[in-house]
mmCIF file of C-alpha atoms in Angstrom:
data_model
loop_
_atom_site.group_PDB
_atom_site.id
_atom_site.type_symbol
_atom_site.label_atom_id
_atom_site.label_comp_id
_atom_site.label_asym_id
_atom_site.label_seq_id
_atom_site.Cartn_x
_atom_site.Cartn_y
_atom_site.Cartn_z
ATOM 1 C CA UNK A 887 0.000 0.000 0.000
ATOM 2 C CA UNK A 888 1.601 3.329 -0.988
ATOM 3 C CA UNK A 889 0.228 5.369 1.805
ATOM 4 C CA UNK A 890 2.104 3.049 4.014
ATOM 5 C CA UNK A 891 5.210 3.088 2.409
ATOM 6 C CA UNK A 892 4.955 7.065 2.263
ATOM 7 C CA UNK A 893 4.779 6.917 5.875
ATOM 8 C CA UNK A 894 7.336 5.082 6.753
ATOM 9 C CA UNK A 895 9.659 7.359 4.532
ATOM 10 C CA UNK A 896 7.993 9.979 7.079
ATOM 11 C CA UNK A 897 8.858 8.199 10.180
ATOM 12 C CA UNK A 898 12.118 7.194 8.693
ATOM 13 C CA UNK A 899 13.066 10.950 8.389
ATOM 14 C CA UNK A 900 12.225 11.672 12.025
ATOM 15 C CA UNK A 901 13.956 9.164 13.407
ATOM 16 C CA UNK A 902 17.111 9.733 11.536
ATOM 17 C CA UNK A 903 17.466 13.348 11.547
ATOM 18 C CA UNK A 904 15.841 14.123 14.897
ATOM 19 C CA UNK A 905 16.211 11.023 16.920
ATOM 20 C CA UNK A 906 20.165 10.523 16.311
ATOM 21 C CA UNK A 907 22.581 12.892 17.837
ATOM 22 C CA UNK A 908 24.628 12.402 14.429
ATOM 23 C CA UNK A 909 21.363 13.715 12.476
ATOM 24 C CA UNK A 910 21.089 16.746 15.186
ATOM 25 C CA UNK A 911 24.886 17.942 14.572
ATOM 26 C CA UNK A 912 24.080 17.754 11.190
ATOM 27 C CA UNK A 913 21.446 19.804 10.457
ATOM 28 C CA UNK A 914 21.879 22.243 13.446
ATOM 29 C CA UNK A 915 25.384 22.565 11.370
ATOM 30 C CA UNK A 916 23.126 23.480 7.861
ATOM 31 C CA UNK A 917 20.352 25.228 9.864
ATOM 32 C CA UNK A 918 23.045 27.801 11.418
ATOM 33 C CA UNK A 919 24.641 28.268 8.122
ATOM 34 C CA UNK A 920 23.824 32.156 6.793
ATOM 35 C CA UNK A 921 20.681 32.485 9.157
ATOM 36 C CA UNK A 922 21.844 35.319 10.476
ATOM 37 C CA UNK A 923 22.159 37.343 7.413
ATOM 38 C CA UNK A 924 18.195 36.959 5.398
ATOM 39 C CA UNK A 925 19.181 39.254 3.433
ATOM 40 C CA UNK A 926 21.596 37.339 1.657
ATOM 41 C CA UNK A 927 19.421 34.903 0.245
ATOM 42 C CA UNK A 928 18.274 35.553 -3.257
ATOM 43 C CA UNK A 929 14.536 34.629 -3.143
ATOM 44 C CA UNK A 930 14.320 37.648 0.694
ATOM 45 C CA UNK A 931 13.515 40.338 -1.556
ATOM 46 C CA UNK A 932 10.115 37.931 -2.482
ATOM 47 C CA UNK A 933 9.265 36.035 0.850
ATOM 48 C CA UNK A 934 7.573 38.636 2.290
ATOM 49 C CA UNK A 935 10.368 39.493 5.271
ATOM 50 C CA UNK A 936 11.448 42.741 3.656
ATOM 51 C CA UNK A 937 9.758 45.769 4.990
ATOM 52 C CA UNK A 938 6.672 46.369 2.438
ATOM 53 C CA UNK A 939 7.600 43.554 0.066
ATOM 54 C CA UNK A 940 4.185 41.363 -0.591
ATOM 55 C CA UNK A 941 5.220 37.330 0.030
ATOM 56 C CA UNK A 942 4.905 34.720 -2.670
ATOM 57 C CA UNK A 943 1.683 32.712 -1.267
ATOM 58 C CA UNK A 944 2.171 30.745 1.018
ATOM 59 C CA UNK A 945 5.593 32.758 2.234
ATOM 60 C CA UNK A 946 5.522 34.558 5.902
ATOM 61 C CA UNK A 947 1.853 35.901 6.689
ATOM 62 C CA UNK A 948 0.065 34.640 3.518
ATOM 63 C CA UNK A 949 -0.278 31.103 4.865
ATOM 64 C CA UNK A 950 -3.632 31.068 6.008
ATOM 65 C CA UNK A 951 -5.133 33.038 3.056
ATOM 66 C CA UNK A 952 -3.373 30.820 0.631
ATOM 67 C CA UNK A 953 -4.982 27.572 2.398
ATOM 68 C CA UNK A 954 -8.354 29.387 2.106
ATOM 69 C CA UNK A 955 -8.373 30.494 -1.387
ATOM 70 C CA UNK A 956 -7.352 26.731 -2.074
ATOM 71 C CA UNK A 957 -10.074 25.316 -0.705
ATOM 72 C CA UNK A 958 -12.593 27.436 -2.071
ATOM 73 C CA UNK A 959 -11.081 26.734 -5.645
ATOM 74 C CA UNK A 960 -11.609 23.053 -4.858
ATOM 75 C CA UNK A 961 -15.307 23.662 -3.610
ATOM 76 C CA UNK A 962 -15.710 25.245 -7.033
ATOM 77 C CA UNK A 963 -14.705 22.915 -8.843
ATOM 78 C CA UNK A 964 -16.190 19.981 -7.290
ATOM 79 C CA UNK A 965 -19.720 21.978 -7.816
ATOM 80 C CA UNK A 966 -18.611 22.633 -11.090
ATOM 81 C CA UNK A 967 -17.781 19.355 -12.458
ATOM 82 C CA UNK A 968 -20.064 17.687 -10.255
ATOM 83 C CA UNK A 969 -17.095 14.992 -9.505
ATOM 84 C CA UNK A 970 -18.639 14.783 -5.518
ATOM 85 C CA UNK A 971 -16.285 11.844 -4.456
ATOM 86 C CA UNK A 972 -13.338 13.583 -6.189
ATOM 87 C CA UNK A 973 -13.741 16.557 -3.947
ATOM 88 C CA UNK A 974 -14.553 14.847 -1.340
ATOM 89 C CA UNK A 975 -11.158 13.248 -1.334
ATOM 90 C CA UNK A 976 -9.480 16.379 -2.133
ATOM 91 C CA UNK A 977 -10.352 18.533 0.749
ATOM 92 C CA UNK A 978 -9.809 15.440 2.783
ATOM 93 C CA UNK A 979 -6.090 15.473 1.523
ATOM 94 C CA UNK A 980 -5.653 19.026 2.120
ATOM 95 C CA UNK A 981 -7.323 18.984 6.047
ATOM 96 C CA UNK A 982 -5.641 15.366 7.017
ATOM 97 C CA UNK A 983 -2.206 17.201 5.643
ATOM 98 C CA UNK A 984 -2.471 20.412 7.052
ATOM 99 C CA UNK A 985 -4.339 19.305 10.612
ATOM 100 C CA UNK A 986 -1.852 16.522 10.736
ATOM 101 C CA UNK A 987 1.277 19.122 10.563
ATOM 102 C CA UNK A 988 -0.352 21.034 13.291
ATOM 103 C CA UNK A 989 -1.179 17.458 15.645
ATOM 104 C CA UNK A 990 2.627 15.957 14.702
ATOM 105 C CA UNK A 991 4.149 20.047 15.477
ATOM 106 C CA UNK A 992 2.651 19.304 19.027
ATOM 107 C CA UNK A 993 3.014 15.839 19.803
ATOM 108 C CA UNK A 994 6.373 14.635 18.569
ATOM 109 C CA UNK A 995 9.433 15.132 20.413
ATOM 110 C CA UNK A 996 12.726 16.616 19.297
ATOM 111 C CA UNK A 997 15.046 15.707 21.994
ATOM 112 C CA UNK A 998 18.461 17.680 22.834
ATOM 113 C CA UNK A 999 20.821 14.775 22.154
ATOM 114 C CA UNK A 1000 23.843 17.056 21.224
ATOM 115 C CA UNK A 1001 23.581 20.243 23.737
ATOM 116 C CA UNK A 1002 21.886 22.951 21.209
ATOM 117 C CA UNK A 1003 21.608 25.706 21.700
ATOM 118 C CA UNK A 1004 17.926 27.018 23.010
ATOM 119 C CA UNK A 1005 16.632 28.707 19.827
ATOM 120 C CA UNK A 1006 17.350 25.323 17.844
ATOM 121 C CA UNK A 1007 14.911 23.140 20.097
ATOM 122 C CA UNK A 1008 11.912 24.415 18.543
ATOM 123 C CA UNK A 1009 9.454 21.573 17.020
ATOM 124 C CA UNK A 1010 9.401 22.295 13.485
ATOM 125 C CA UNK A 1011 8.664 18.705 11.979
ATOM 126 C CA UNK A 1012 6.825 18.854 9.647
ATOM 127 C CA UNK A 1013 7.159 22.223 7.822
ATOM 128 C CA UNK A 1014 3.652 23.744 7.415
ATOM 129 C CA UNK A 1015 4.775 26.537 5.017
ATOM 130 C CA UNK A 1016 6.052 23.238 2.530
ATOM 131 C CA UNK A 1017 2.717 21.315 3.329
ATOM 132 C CA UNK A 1018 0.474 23.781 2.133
ATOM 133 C CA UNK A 1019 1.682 23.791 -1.833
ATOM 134 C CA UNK A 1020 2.477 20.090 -1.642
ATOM 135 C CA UNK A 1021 -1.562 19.165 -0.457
ATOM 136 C CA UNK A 1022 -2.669 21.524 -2.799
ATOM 137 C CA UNK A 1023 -0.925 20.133 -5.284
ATOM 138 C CA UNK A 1024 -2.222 16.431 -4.803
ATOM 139 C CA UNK A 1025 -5.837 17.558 -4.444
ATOM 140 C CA UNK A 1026 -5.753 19.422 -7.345
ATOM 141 C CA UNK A 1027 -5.062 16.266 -9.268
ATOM 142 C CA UNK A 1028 -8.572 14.964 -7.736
ATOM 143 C CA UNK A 1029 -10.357 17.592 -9.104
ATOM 144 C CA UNK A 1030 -9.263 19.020 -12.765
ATOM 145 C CA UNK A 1031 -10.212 17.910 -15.571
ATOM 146 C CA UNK A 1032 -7.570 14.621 -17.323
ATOM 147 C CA UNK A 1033 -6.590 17.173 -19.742
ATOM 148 C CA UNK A 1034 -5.193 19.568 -17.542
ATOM 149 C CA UNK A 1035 -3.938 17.232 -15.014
ATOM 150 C CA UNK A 1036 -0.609 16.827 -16.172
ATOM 151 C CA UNK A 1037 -0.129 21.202 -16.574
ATOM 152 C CA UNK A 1038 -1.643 21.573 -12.972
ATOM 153 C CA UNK A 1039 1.119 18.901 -11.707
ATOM 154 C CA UNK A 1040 3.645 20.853 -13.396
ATOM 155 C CA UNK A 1041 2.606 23.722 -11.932
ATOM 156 C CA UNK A 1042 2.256 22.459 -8.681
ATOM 157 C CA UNK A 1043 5.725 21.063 -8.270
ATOM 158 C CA UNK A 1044 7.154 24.135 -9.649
ATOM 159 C CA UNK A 1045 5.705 26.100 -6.755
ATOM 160 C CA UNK A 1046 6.094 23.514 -4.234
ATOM 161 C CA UNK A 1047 9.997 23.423 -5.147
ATOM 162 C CA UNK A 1048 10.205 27.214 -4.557
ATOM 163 C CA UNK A 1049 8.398 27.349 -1.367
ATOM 164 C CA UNK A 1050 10.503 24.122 -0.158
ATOM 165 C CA UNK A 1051 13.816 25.801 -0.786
ATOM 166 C CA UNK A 1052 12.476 29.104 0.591
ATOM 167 C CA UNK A 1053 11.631 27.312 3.729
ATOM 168 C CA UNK A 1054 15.455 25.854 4.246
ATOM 169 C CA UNK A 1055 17.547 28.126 2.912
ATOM 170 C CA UNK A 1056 15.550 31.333 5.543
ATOM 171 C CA UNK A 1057 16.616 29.010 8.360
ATOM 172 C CA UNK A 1058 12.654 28.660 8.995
ATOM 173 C CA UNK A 1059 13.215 25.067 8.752
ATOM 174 C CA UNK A 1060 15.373 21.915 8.274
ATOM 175 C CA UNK A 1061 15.879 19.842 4.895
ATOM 176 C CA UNK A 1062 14.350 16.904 6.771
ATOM 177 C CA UNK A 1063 11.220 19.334 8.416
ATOM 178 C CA UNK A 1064 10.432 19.964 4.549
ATOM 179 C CA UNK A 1065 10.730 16.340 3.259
ATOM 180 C CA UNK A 1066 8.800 14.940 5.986
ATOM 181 C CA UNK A 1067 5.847 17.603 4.260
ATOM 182 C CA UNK A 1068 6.054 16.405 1.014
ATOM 183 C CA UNK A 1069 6.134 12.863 2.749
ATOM 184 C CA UNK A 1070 2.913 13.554 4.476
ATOM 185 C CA UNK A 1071 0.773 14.820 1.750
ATOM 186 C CA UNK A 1072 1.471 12.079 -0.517
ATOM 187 C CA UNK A 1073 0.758 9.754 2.287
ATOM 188 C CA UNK A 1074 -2.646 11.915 2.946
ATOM 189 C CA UNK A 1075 -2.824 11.758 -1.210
ATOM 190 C CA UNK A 1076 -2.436 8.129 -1.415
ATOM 191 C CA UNK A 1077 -4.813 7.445 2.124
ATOM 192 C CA UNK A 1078 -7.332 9.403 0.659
ATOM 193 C CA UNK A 1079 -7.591 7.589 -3.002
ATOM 194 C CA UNK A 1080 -7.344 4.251 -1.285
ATOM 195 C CA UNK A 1081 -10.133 4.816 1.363
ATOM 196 C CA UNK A 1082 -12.393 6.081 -1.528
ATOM 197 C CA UNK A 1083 -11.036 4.084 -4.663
ATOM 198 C CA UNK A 1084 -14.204 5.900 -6.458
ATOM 199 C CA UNK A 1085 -12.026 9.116 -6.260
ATOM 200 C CA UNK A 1086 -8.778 7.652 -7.577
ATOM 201 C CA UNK A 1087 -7.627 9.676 -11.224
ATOM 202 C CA UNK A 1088 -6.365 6.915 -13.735
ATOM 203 C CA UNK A 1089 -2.731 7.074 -14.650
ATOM 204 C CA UNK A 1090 -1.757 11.062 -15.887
ATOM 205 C CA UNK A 1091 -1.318 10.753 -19.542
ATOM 206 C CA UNK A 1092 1.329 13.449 -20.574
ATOM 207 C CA UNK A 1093 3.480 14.605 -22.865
ATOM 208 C CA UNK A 1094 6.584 12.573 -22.416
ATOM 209 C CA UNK A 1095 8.570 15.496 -23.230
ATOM 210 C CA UNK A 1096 6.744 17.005 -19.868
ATOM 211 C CA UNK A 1097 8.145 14.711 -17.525
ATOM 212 C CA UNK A 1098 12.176 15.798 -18.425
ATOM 213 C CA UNK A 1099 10.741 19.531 -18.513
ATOM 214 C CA UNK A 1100 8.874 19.222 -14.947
ATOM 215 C CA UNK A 1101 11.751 17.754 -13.670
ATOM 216 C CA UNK A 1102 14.523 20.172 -15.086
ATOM 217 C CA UNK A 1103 12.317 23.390 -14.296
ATOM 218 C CA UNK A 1104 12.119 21.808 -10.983
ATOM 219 C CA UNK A 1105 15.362 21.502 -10.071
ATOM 220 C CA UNK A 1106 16.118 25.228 -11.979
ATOM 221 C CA UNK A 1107 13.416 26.707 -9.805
ATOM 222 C CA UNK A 1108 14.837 24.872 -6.443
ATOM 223 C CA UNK A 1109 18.485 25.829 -7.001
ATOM 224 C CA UNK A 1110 17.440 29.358 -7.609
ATOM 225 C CA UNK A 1111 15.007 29.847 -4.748
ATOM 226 C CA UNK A 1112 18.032 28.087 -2.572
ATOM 227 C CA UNK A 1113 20.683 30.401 -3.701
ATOM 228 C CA UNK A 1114 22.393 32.141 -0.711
ATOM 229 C CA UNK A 1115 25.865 34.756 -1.557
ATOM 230 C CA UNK A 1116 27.354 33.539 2.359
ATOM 231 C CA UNK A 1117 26.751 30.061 1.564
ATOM 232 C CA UNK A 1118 27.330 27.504 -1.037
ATOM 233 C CA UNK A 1119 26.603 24.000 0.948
ATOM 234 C CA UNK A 1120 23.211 25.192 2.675
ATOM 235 C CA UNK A 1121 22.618 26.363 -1.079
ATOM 236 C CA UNK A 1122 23.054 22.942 -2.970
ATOM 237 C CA UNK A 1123 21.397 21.073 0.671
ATOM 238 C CA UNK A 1124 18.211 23.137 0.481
ATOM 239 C CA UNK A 1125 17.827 22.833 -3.198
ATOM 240 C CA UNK A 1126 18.380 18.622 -3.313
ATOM 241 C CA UNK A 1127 15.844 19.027 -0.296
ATOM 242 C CA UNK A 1128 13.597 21.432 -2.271
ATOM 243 C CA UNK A 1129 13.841 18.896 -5.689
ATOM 244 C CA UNK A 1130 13.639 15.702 -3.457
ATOM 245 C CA UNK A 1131 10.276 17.217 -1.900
ATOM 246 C CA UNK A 1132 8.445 18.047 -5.558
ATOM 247 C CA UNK A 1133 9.938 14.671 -7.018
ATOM 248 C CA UNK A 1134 7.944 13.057 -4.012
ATOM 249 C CA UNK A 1135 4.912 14.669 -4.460
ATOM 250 C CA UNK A 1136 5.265 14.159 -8.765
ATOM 251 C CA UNK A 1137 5.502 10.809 -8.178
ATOM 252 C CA UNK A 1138 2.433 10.440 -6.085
ATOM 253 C CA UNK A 1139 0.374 12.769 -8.354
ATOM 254 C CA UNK A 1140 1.350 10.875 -11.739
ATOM 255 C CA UNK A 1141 0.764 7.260 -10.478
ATOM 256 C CA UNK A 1142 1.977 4.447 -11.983
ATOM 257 C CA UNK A 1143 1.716 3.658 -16.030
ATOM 258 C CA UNK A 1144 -1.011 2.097 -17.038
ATOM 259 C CA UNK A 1145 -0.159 -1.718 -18.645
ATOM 260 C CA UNK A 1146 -1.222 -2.482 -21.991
ATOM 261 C CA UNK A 1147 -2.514 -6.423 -22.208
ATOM 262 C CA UNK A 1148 -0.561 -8.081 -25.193
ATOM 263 C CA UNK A 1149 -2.805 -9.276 -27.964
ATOM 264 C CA UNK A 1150 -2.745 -12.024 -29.176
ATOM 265 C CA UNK A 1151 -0.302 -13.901 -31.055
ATOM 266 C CA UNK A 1152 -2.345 -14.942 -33.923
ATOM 267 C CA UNK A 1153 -4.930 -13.210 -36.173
ATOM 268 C CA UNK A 1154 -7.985 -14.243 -35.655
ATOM 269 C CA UNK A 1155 -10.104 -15.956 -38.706
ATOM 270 C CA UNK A 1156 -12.853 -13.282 -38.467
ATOM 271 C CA UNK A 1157 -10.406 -10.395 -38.536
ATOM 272 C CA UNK A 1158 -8.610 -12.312 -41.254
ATOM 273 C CA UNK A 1159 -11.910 -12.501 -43.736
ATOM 274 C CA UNK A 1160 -13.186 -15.950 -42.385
ATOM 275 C CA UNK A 1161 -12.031 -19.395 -43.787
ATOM 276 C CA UNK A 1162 -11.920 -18.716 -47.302
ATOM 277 C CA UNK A 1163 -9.584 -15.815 -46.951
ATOM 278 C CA UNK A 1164 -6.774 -15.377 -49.305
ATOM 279 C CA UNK A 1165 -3.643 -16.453 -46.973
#
C-alpha cells in the first residue's frame, strides 16, 4: 500500500534526523549556516520578510489566506464538475495534511541529544509553510479535468519546489522538516484515493517530453530559490531538499503507467476474412 510506504519514509526521516545525535549535529550545522544574514538569500527580496515587500503565497503571513483560497477553488470545482467523491477526497487530503502538521508540530518530540543551543529546540517537523503547496498540489489532481492534469502537476511542483527551498535556505526550517511535508501529503494523497477508490484519477497521460521539462524546471526553480551569496553548501542542501520534496509529491500525483494487455499472437479468422480468406 503506498500510503504506508509514504509513511514510513515519514517516520524514517524523524527518526534519523531528529532522533540521532549524528542527524542533530548535522542539520543544526546546515540550519546555522547564513541564518543570520536573510538578506543574503536571493529569493528575501520575495518572501515577504522585507519591509513592504508582498510574500509569494504561502511565504511569511500569507499562509492562512493561501490555504483558504485553495479550498474554495476546490469547492468550485467539485460543484462545477459535479465529480462529488473527487472533492470529497481532495479537501480530505488538504485537512488530514495540514491538521496533521499542526497534531505531529505538538506531539512529537525533538530531543536535545547534542547540547543545542535554546533557539534550535523548537518543534518544526513537519514544515507547514512546505505542506500547504504540496496538499494543494495532490488535491488538485482529484479535481481538474484529465486534460489539464498533467499542466496543474507541473505547476504544482514548480511552486512547491520554490516554497521548499524558501523554507530551508531562511533558516525557517530543516531539509528533513520539509521532506517529511512532502512525505505527508502524498501519504494523505495516497490514504485518501485508497479509502475512496471511487475518487482515484487513472494514470496522468502526458506529454513525455513534460516529464524531463517538470523535472529540469524543478530543479532550476529549487536551485534558484536556494541560492544564498554567504553560503554555497546550505545552497546545494536546500535545493536537493527542495527537488527531493516536488519529485515526491510528482511521483504520487502521476501514479503508476497504465499496462497495456498483449494481444494475441495470432490473427484471428474473423479479422482475417473468415475461412476462405486469401492467406
Amino acid at each position: 500500500m503506498p500510503a504506508l510506504l509514504y509513511s514510513l519514509g515519514f517516520l524514517t526521516v524523524y527518526l534519523l534526523a531528529i532522533c540521532t545525535p549524528w542527524g542533530q549535529r548535522v542539520e543544526n550545522a546546515l540550519f546555522d549556516l547564513g541564518t543570520d544574514n536573510r538578506e543574503e538569500a536571493w529569493i528575501y527580496p520575495l518572501s515577504g520578510a522585507a519591509y513592504g515587500s508582498t510574500p509569494l503565497p504561502p511565504m511569511e503571513l500569507s499562509a492562512k489566506p493561501t490555504l483558504m483560497v485553495g479550498l474554495a477553488v476546490i469547492v468550485v470545482l467539485t460543484m462545477v464538475r459535479r465529480c462529488w467523491w473527487q472533492g470529497g477526497a481532495a479537501l480530505g487530503v488538504v485537512v488530514l495534511t495540514t491538521g496533521g502538521k499542526v497534531v505531529l508540530n505538538a506531539t512529537l518530540p525533538r530531543p536535545d541529544l547534542v547540547g543545542a543551543p535554546e533557539n534550535l529546540l523548537d518543534q518544526g517537523f513537519p514544515s507547514g509553510h512546505t505542506a500547504i503547496p504540496a496538499a494543494l498540489t495532490l488535491a488538485a489532481v482529484l479535481v481538474v479535468s484529465p486534460r489539464v492534469r498533467p499542466y496543474a502537476v507541473t505547476a504544482g511542483v514548480l511552486w512547491l519546489a520554490c516554497i521548499a527551498a524558501y523554507s530551508a535556505t531562511m533558516g525557517g526550517h530543516r531539509p528533513s522538516e520539509v521532506l517529511g511535508a512532502a512525505l505527508l501529503a502524498c501519504a494523505c494523497y495516497r490514504l485518501a484515493t485508497w479509502l475512496s477508490p471511487a475518487a482515484a484519477p487513472d494514470a496522468t497521460r502526458s506529454p513525455r517530453a513534460l516529464h524531463v521539462i517538470t523535472l529540469t524546471s524543478a530543479l532550476a526553480v529549487a536551485l534558484a530559490s536556494a541560492a544564498r551569496n554567504d553560503t554555497l553548501t546550505g545552497s546545494l542542501v536546500s535545493a536537493a531538499a527542495a527537488f527531493l520534496c516536488a519529485a515526491l509529491v510528482r511521483h504520487a500525483a502521476v501514479g503508476r503507467p497504465e499496462k497495456t494487455a498483449p494481444g494475441p499472437p495470432w490473427t484471428p479468422l474473423s479479422a482475417a476474412g473468415g475461412p476462405g480468406a486469401e492467406r
